[in-house]
Coordinates of N, CA, C and O in Angstrom, one line a residue:
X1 N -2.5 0.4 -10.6 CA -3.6 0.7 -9.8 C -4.7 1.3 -10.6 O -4.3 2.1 -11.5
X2 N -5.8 1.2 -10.5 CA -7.0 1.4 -11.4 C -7.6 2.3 -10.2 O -7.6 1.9 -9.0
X3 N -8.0 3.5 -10.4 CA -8.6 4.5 -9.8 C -10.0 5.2 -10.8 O -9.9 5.4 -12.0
X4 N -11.1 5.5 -10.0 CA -12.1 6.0 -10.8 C -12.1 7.6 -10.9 O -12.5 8.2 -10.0
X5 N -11.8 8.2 -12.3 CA -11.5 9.6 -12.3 C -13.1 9.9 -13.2 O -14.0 9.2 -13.6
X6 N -12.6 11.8 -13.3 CA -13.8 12.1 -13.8 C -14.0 11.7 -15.1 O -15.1 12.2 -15.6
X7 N -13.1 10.7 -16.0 CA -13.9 10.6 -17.2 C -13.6 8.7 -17.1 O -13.1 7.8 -17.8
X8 N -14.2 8.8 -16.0 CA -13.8 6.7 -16.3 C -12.8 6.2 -15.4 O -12.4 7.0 -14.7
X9 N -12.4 5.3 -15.3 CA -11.3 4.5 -14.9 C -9.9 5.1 -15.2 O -9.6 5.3 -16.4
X10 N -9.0 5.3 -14.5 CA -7.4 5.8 -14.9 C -6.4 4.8 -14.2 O -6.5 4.6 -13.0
X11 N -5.3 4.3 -14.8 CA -4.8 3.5 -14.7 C -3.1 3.9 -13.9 O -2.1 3.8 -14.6
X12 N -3.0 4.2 -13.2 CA -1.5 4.8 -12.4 C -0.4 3.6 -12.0 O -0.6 3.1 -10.9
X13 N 0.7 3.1 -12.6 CA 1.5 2.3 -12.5 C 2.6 2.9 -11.1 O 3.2 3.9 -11.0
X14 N 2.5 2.1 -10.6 CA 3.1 2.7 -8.9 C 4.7 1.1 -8.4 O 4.7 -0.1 -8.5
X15 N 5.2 1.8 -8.3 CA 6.4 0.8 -8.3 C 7.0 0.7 -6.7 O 7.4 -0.3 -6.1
X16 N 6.9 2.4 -6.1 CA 7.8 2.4 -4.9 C 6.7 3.3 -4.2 O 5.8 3.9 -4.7
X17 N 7.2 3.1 -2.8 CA 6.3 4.4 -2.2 C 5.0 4.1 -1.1 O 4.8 3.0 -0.7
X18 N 4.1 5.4 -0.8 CA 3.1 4.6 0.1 C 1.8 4.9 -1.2 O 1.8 5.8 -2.0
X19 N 0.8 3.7 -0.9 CA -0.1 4.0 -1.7 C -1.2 4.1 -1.2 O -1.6 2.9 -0.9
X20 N -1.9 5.1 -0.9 CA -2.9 5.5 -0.1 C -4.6 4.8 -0.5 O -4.9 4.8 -1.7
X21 N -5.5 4.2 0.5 CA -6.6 4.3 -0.1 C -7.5 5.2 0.1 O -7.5 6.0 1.1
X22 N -8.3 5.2 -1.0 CA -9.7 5.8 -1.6 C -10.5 5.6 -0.9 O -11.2 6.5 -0.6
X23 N -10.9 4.2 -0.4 CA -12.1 3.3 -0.3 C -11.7 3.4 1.2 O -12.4 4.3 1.8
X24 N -10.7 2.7 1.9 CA -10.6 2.6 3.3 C -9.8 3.6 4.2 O -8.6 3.6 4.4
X25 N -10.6 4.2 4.5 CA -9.8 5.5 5.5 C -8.8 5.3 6.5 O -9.1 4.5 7.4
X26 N -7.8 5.7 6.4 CA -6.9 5.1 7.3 C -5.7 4.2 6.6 O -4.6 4.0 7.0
X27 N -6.2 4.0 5.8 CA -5.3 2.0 5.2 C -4.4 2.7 3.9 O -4.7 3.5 3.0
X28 N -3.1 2.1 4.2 CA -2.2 2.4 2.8 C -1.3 1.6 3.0 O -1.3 0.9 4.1
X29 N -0.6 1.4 2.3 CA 0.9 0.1 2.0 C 1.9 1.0 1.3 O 1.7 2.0 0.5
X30 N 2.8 0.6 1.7 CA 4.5 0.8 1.2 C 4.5 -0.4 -0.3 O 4.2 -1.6 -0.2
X31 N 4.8 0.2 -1.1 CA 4.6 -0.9 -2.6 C 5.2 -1.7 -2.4 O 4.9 -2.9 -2.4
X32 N 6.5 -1.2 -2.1 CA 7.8 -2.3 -2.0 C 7.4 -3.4 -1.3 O 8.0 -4.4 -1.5
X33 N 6.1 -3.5 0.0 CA 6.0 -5.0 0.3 C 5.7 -6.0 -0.6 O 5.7 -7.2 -0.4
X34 N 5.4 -5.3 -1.5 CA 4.3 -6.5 -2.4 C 5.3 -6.9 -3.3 O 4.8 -7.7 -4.0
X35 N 7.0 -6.5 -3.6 CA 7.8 -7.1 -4.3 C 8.7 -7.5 -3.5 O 9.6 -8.1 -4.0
X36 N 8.7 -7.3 -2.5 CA 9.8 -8.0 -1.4 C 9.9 -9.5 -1.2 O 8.9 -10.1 -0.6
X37 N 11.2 -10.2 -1.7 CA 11.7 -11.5 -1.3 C 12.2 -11.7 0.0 O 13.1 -11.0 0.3
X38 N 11.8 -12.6 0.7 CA 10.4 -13.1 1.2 C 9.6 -11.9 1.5 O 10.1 -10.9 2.0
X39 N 8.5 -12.0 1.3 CA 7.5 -11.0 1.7 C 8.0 -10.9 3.0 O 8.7 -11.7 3.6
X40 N 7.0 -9.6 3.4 CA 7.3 -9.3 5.2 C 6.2 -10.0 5.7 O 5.3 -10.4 4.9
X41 N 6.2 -10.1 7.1 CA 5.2 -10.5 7.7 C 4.1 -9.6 7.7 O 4.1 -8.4 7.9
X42 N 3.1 -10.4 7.5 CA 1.9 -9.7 7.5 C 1.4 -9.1 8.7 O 0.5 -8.3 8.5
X43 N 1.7 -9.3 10.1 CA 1.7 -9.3 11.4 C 2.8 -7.7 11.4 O 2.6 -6.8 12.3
X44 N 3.4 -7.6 10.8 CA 4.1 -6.6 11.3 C 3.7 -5.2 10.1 O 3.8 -4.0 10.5
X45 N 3.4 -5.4 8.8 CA 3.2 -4.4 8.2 C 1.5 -3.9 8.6 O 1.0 -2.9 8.2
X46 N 0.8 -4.8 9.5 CA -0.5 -4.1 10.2 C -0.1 -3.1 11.1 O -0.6 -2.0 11.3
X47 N 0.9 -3.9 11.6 CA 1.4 -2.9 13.0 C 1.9 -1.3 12.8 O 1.7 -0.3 13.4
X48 N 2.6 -1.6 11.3 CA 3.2 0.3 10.8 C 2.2 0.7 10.4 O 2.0 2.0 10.5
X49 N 1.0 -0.1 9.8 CA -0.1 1.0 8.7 C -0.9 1.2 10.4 O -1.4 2.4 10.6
X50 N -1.1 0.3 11.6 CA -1.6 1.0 12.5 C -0.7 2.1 13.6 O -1.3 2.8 14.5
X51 N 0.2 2.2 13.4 CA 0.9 3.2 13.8 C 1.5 2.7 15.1 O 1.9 3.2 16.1
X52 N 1.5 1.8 14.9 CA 2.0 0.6 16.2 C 3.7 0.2 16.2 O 4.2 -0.5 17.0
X53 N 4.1 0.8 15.1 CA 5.6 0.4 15.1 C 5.9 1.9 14.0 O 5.1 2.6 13.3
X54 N 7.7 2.0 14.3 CA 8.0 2.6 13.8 C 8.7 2.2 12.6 O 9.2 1.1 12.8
X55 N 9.0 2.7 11.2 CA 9.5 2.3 9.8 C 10.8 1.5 10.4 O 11.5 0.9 9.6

């Protein structure tokens, strides 16, 4: 993940966990979807980052 710090660009390697955004208030992802075989449905990981389902 590439983030803009106070001397430039900083580079944070994130493997597990939630990763929060900067840019869109509100909006974060669980890492582990993005290496999950078969990915999850995209229909349902809207639903947890909207607070519409429980983990």
């Amino acid at each position: 993940m590439h983030r803009r710090g106070g001397s430039g660009w900083e580079v944070e390697r994130v493997s597990r966990g939630r990763l929060v955004s900067a840019a869109v208030p509100g909006f974060w992802l669980e890492v582990e979807w993005l290496w999950a075989r078969p990915l999850p449905p995209a229909e349902a990981c809207l639903r947890r980052i909207r607070g519409e389902e429980e983990p």
